[in-house]
Amino acid sequence: MHEAYSVVIPAYNAAETIEEALHSILTQSVPPERVIVVDDGSIDDTGLRAKALDARVVVIRQMNQGCGAATTAGIAEVTTPFISFLDSDDLWLPHKAERQLTRLSERTEIAALVAQAQIFRGPTGSPQLGPVRELWGRTTLMMRTKAAKAIGEVIDPPGARGDMVDWIARGREKGYAFELMNEVLSMRRIRPGSLSYGRDMEKDRGYLLTVKRALERKRAAAVPQPSPARRDE
């Protein structure tokens, strides 16, 4: 028997893909207790489509603030022992949750797991498959909820890329162990308009800022603290 988990999906104008993304979660071999869709100010019917799909889907709507802020809002609502995530245009393979829950129950010293993802384009009925890649991000991540809440907010960087890279780095700096599973457990959709589509100097600023912040934290941690002043008894 596996412990319960919830899923957080930040979504913005995802009406074309949200139902398929949710279906890949709700049909898992070990299904979730709840799926929290944070509608980040969509101007299409993303929230309505999500809410109508299944009673386990909870929709939270907020003004458009960014993917990181939406993820943070979703984390705050989770009460199950484990939490997982999915980008609104990506998919899980059917045993994704089961494999990760099993691994986390076997290795209590591990706080979080990521995995490999199959890159694809086009409709899922006849996808154009790309390479398999390590994916250190929402779509493959499952972790202990206590650790997720302790790491703190997911910060939206300039260009909206690199939010989870920064968040995972901060988690590792706090001592939480993240492990890469050598299995393909998710499918990463590449399409025009998605955050991961193509190279963009303005969008990629977020990655540079993530590296800069990590170096600053490392330098700050390396600075020796002054010894407390001695007092004569």
One Martini backbone bead per residue (centre of mass of N, CA, C, O) as a GRO file, in nm:
protein
  233
    1MET     BB    1   0.092   0.039   0.026
    2HIS     BB    2   0.054   0.363  -0.062
    3GLU     BB    3   0.101   0.674  -0.017
    4ALA     BB    4  -0.019   0.974  -0.045
    5TYR     BB    5  -0.084   1.201  -0.327
    6SER     BB    6  -0.016   1.506  -0.494
    7VAL     BB    7  -0.093   1.748  -0.758
    8VAL     BB    8   0.078   2.012  -0.936
    9ILE     BB    9  -0.067   2.261  -1.173
   10PRO     BB   10   0.047   2.497  -1.368
   11ALA     BB   11  -0.172   2.736  -1.549
   12TYR     BB   12  -0.167   2.890  -1.892
   13ASN     BB   13  -0.347   2.869  -2.149
   14ALA     BB   14  -0.430   2.518  -2.144
   15ALA     BB   15  -0.681   2.402  -2.309
   16GLU     BB   16  -0.537   2.203  -2.520
   17THR     BB   17  -0.381   2.015  -2.266
   18ILE     BB   18  -0.512   1.963  -1.977
   19GLU     BB   19  -0.675   1.700  -2.017
   20GLU     BB   20  -0.438   1.517  -2.094
   21ALA     BB   21  -0.270   1.565  -1.843
   22LEU     BB   22  -0.485   1.463  -1.638
   23HIS     BB   23  -0.525   1.179  -1.754
   24SER     BB   24  -0.227   1.083  -1.689
   25ILE     BB   25  -0.292   1.093  -1.379
   26LEU     BB   26  -0.580   0.951  -1.328
   27THR     BB   27  -0.449   0.670  -1.479
   28GLN     BB   28  -0.283   0.565  -1.273
   29SER     BB   29  -0.183   0.291  -1.095
   30VAL     BB   30  -0.146   0.534  -0.881
   31PRO     BB   31  -0.355   0.745  -0.770
   32PRO     BB   32  -0.454   1.040  -0.665
   33GLU     BB   33  -0.609   1.239  -0.433
   34ARG     BB   34  -0.502   1.515  -0.572
   35VAL     BB   35  -0.559   1.794  -0.804
   36ILE     BB   36  -0.381   2.103  -0.848
   37VAL     BB   37  -0.503   2.375  -1.025
   38VAL     BB   38  -0.328   2.669  -1.126
   39ASP     BB   39  -0.481   2.949  -1.243
   40ASP     BB   40  -0.280   3.202  -1.409
   41GLY     BB   41  -0.487   3.403  -1.561
   42SER     BB   42  -0.661   3.296  -1.771
   43ILE     BB   43  -0.840   3.358  -2.101
   44ASP     BB   44  -0.943   3.082  -2.098
   45ASP     BB   45  -1.084   2.740  -2.023
   46THR     BB   46  -0.899   2.584  -1.827
   47GLY     BB   47  -1.056   2.563  -1.554
   48LEU     BB   48  -1.320   2.434  -1.662
   49ARG     BB   49  -1.194   2.177  -1.781
   50ALA     BB   50  -1.067   2.072  -1.521
   51LYS     BB   51  -1.319   2.067  -1.327
   52ALA     BB   52  -1.498   1.870  -1.523
   53LEU     BB   53  -1.330   1.595  -1.519
   54ASP     BB   54  -1.290   1.573  -1.186
   55ALA     BB   55  -1.329   1.553  -0.839
   56ARG     BB   56  -1.005   1.562  -0.780
   57VAL     BB   57  -1.019   1.844  -0.904
   58VAL     BB   58  -0.858   2.148  -0.816
   59VAL     BB   59  -0.931   2.498  -0.854
   60ILE     BB   60  -0.708   2.774  -0.874
   61ARG     BB   61  -0.740   3.127  -0.882
   62GLN     BB   62  -0.523   3.377  -1.032
   63MET     BB   63  -0.334   3.611  -1.094
   64ASN     BB   64  -0.090   3.691  -1.302
   65GLN     BB   65   0.256   3.572  -1.189
   66GLY     BB   66   0.348   3.281  -1.255
   67CYS     BB   67   0.471   2.965  -1.232
   68GLY     BB   68   0.598   2.982  -0.951
   69ALA     BB   69   0.358   3.106  -0.797
   70ALA     BB   70   0.165   2.874  -0.867
   71THR     BB   71   0.328   2.651  -0.731
   72THR     BB   72   0.324   2.772  -0.446
   73ALA     BB   73   0.015   2.767  -0.413
   74GLY     BB   74  -0.009   2.457  -0.438
   75ILE     BB   75   0.172   2.364  -0.204
   76ALA     BB   76  -0.006   2.498   0.026
   77GLU     BB   77  -0.252   2.273  -0.031
   78VAL     BB   78  -0.087   2.037   0.071
   79THR     BB   79  -0.142   1.718   0.285
   80THR     BB   80   0.022   1.508   0.179
   81PRO     BB   81   0.319   1.330   0.198
   82PHE     BB   82   0.308   1.371  -0.117
   83ILE     BB   83   0.456   1.537  -0.412
   84SER     BB   84   0.363   1.652  -0.738
   85PHE     BB   85   0.425   1.732  -1.092
   86LEU     BB   86   0.294   1.934  -1.381
   87ASP     BB   87   0.296   2.036  -1.682
   88SER     BB   88   0.024   2.134  -1.888
   89ASP     BB   89   0.181   1.991  -2.165
   90ASP     BB   90   0.232   1.727  -2.022
   91LEU     BB   91   0.328   1.376  -1.939
   92TRP     BB   92   0.247   1.069  -1.804
   93LEU     BB   93   0.329   0.764  -1.731
   94PRO     BB   94   0.146   0.506  -1.585
   95HIS     BB   95   0.403   0.439  -1.354
   96LYS     BB   96   0.526   0.688  -1.221
   97ALA     BB   97   0.419   0.702  -0.927
   98GLU     BB   98   0.480   0.414  -0.836
   99ARG     BB   99   0.790   0.419  -0.872
  100GLN     BB  100   0.842   0.660  -0.678
  101LEU     BB  101   0.703   0.561  -0.421
  102THR     BB  102   0.875   0.311  -0.389
  103ARG     BB  103   1.150   0.451  -0.366
  104LEU     BB  104   1.080   0.637  -0.118
  105SER     BB  105   1.016   0.393   0.075
  106GLU     BB  106   1.308   0.262   0.052
  107ARG     BB  107   1.439   0.576   0.064
  108THR     BB  108   1.434   0.786   0.332
  109GLU     BB  109   1.687   0.982   0.255
  110ILE     BB  110   1.507   1.071   0.026
  111ALA     BB  111   1.327   1.357  -0.093
  112ALA     BB  112   1.378   1.328  -0.418
  113LEU     BB  113   1.255   1.283  -0.763
  114VAL     BB  114   1.381   1.219  -1.082
  115ALA     BB  115   1.378   1.192  -1.452
  116GLN     BB  116   1.312   1.080  -1.747
  117ALA     BB  117   1.239   1.213  -2.085
  118GLN     BB  118   1.022   1.231  -2.359
  119ILE     BB  119   1.049   1.389  -2.647
  120PHE     BB  120   0.783   1.589  -2.813
  121ARG     BB  121   0.572   1.626  -3.102
  122GLY     BB  122   0.266   1.683  -3.136
  123PRO     BB  123   0.044   1.453  -3.136
  124THR     BB  124  -0.006   1.167  -2.940
  125GLY     BB  125  -0.109   0.976  -3.172
  126SER     BB  126   0.146   1.116  -3.364
  127PRO     BB  127   0.440   1.144  -3.266
  128GLN     BB  128   0.744   1.330  -3.252
  129LEU     BB  129   1.030   1.191  -3.161
  130GLY     BB  130   1.282   1.247  -2.944
  131PRO     BB  131   1.480   1.272  -2.703
  132VAL     BB  132   1.627   1.155  -2.415
  133ARG     BB  133   1.603   1.317  -2.087
  134GLU     BB  134   1.701   1.485  -1.835
  135LEU     BB  135   1.454   1.602  -1.577
  136TRP     BB  136   1.483   1.897  -1.373
  137GLY     BB  137   1.147   1.902  -1.298
  138ARG     BB  138   0.816   1.893  -1.268
  139THR     BB  139   0.739   1.640  -1.460
  140THR     BB  140   0.940   1.433  -1.268
  141LEU     BB  141   0.856   1.525  -0.983
  142MET     BB  142   0.905   1.376  -0.651
  143MET     BB  143   0.805   1.435  -0.298
  144ARG     BB  144   0.830   1.549   0.008
  145THR     BB  145   0.632   1.779   0.149
  146LYS     BB  146   0.808   1.886   0.376
  147ALA     BB  147   1.039   1.973   0.188
  148ALA     BB  148   0.887   2.163  -0.002
  149LYS     BB  149   0.803   2.367   0.222
  150ALA     BB  150   1.099   2.430   0.327
  151ILE     BB  151   1.220   2.571   0.072
  152GLY     BB  152   0.986   2.735  -0.060
  153GLU     BB  153   0.960   2.946  -0.291
  154VAL     BB  154   0.892   2.991  -0.630
  155ILE     BB  155   1.095   3.168  -0.844
  156ASP     BB  156   1.054   3.418  -1.081
  157PRO     BB  157   1.234   3.475  -1.346
  158PRO     BB  158   1.360   3.612  -1.596
  159GLY     BB  159   1.172   3.473  -1.867
  160ALA     BB  160   1.059   3.205  -1.702
  161ARG     BB  161   1.340   3.060  -1.658
  162GLY     BB  162   1.458   2.848  -1.381
  163ASP     BB  163   1.280   2.797  -1.126
  164MET     BB  164   1.350   2.487  -1.060
  165VAL     BB  165   1.653   2.507  -1.051
  166ASP     BB  166   1.660   2.695  -0.807
  167TRP     BB  167   1.486   2.526  -0.608
  168ILE     BB  168   1.662   2.270  -0.607
  169ALA     BB  169   1.923   2.407  -0.516
  170ARG     BB  170   1.808   2.501  -0.242
  171GLY     BB  171   1.745   2.216  -0.140
  172ARG     BB  172   2.038   2.107  -0.146
  173GLU     BB  173   2.153   2.326   0.047
  174LYS     BB  174   1.960   2.208   0.286
  175GLY     BB  175   2.007   1.870   0.244
  176TYR     BB  176   1.844   1.759   0.013
  177ALA     BB  177   1.782   1.464  -0.159
  178PHE     BB  178   1.840   1.417  -0.508
  179GLU     BB  179   1.719   1.179  -0.751
  180LEU     BB  180   1.804   0.996  -1.039
  181MET     BB  181   1.613   0.822  -1.259
  182ASN     BB  182   1.672   0.553  -1.501
  183GLU     BB  183   1.379   0.658  -1.626
  184VAL     BB  184   1.095   0.673  -1.828
  185LEU     BB  185   0.808   0.881  -1.698
  186SER     BB  186   0.788   1.108  -1.924
  187MET     BB  187   0.645   1.379  -2.132
  188ARG     BB  188   0.788   1.630  -2.345
  189ARG     BB  189   0.653   1.914  -2.476
  190ILE     BB  190   0.709   2.067  -2.798
  191ARG     BB  191   0.600   2.407  -2.856
  192PRO     BB  192   0.474   2.676  -2.960
  193GLY     BB  193   0.484   2.889  -2.662
  194SER     BB  194   0.658   2.742  -2.491
  195LEU     BB  195   0.912   2.770  -2.262
  196SER     BB  196   1.097   2.534  -2.421
  197TYR     BB  197   1.098   2.693  -2.691
  198GLY     BB  198   1.376   2.738  -2.783
  199ARG     BB  199   1.585   3.011  -2.823
  200ASP     BB  200   1.617   3.286  -2.570
  201MET     BB  201   1.776   3.541  -2.432
  202GLU     BB  202   1.557   3.656  -2.246
  203LYS     BB  203   1.461   3.387  -2.117
  204ASP     BB  204   1.764   3.288  -2.031
  205ARG     BB  205   1.818   3.479  -1.786
  206GLY     BB  206   1.720   3.289  -1.560
  207TYR     BB  207   1.966   3.099  -1.559
  208LEU     BB  208   2.180   3.311  -1.488
  209LEU     BB  209   2.051   3.397  -1.219
  210THR     BB  210   2.065   3.122  -1.083
  211VAL     BB  211   2.373   3.102  -1.078
  212LYS     BB  212   2.428   3.365  -0.926
  213ARG     BB  213   2.273   3.292  -0.666
  214ALA     BB  214   2.433   3.036  -0.595
  215LEU     BB  215   2.710   3.178  -0.565
  216GLU     BB  216   2.624   3.374  -0.341
  217ARG     BB  217   2.546   3.157  -0.133
  218LYS     BB  218   2.822   3.019  -0.125
  219ARG     BB  219   2.987   3.262  -0.030
  220ALA     BB  220   2.824   3.320   0.228
  221ALA     BB  221   2.881   3.035   0.359
  222ALA     BB  222   3.211   3.079   0.355
  223VAL     BB  223   3.194   3.291   0.559
  224PRO     BB  224   3.329   3.362   0.844
  225GLN     BB  225   3.233   3.370   1.167
  226PRO     BB  226   3.239   3.538   1.438
  227SER     BB  227   3.340   3.518   1.742
  228PRO     BB  228   3.243   3.531   2.043
  229ALA     BB  229   3.272   3.728   2.290
  230ARG     BB  230   3.450   3.753   2.567
  231ARG     BB  231   3.384   3.698   2.915
  232ASP     BB  232   3.434   3.798   3.219
  233GLU     BB  233   3.378   3.647   3.536
   0.00000   0.00000   0.00000
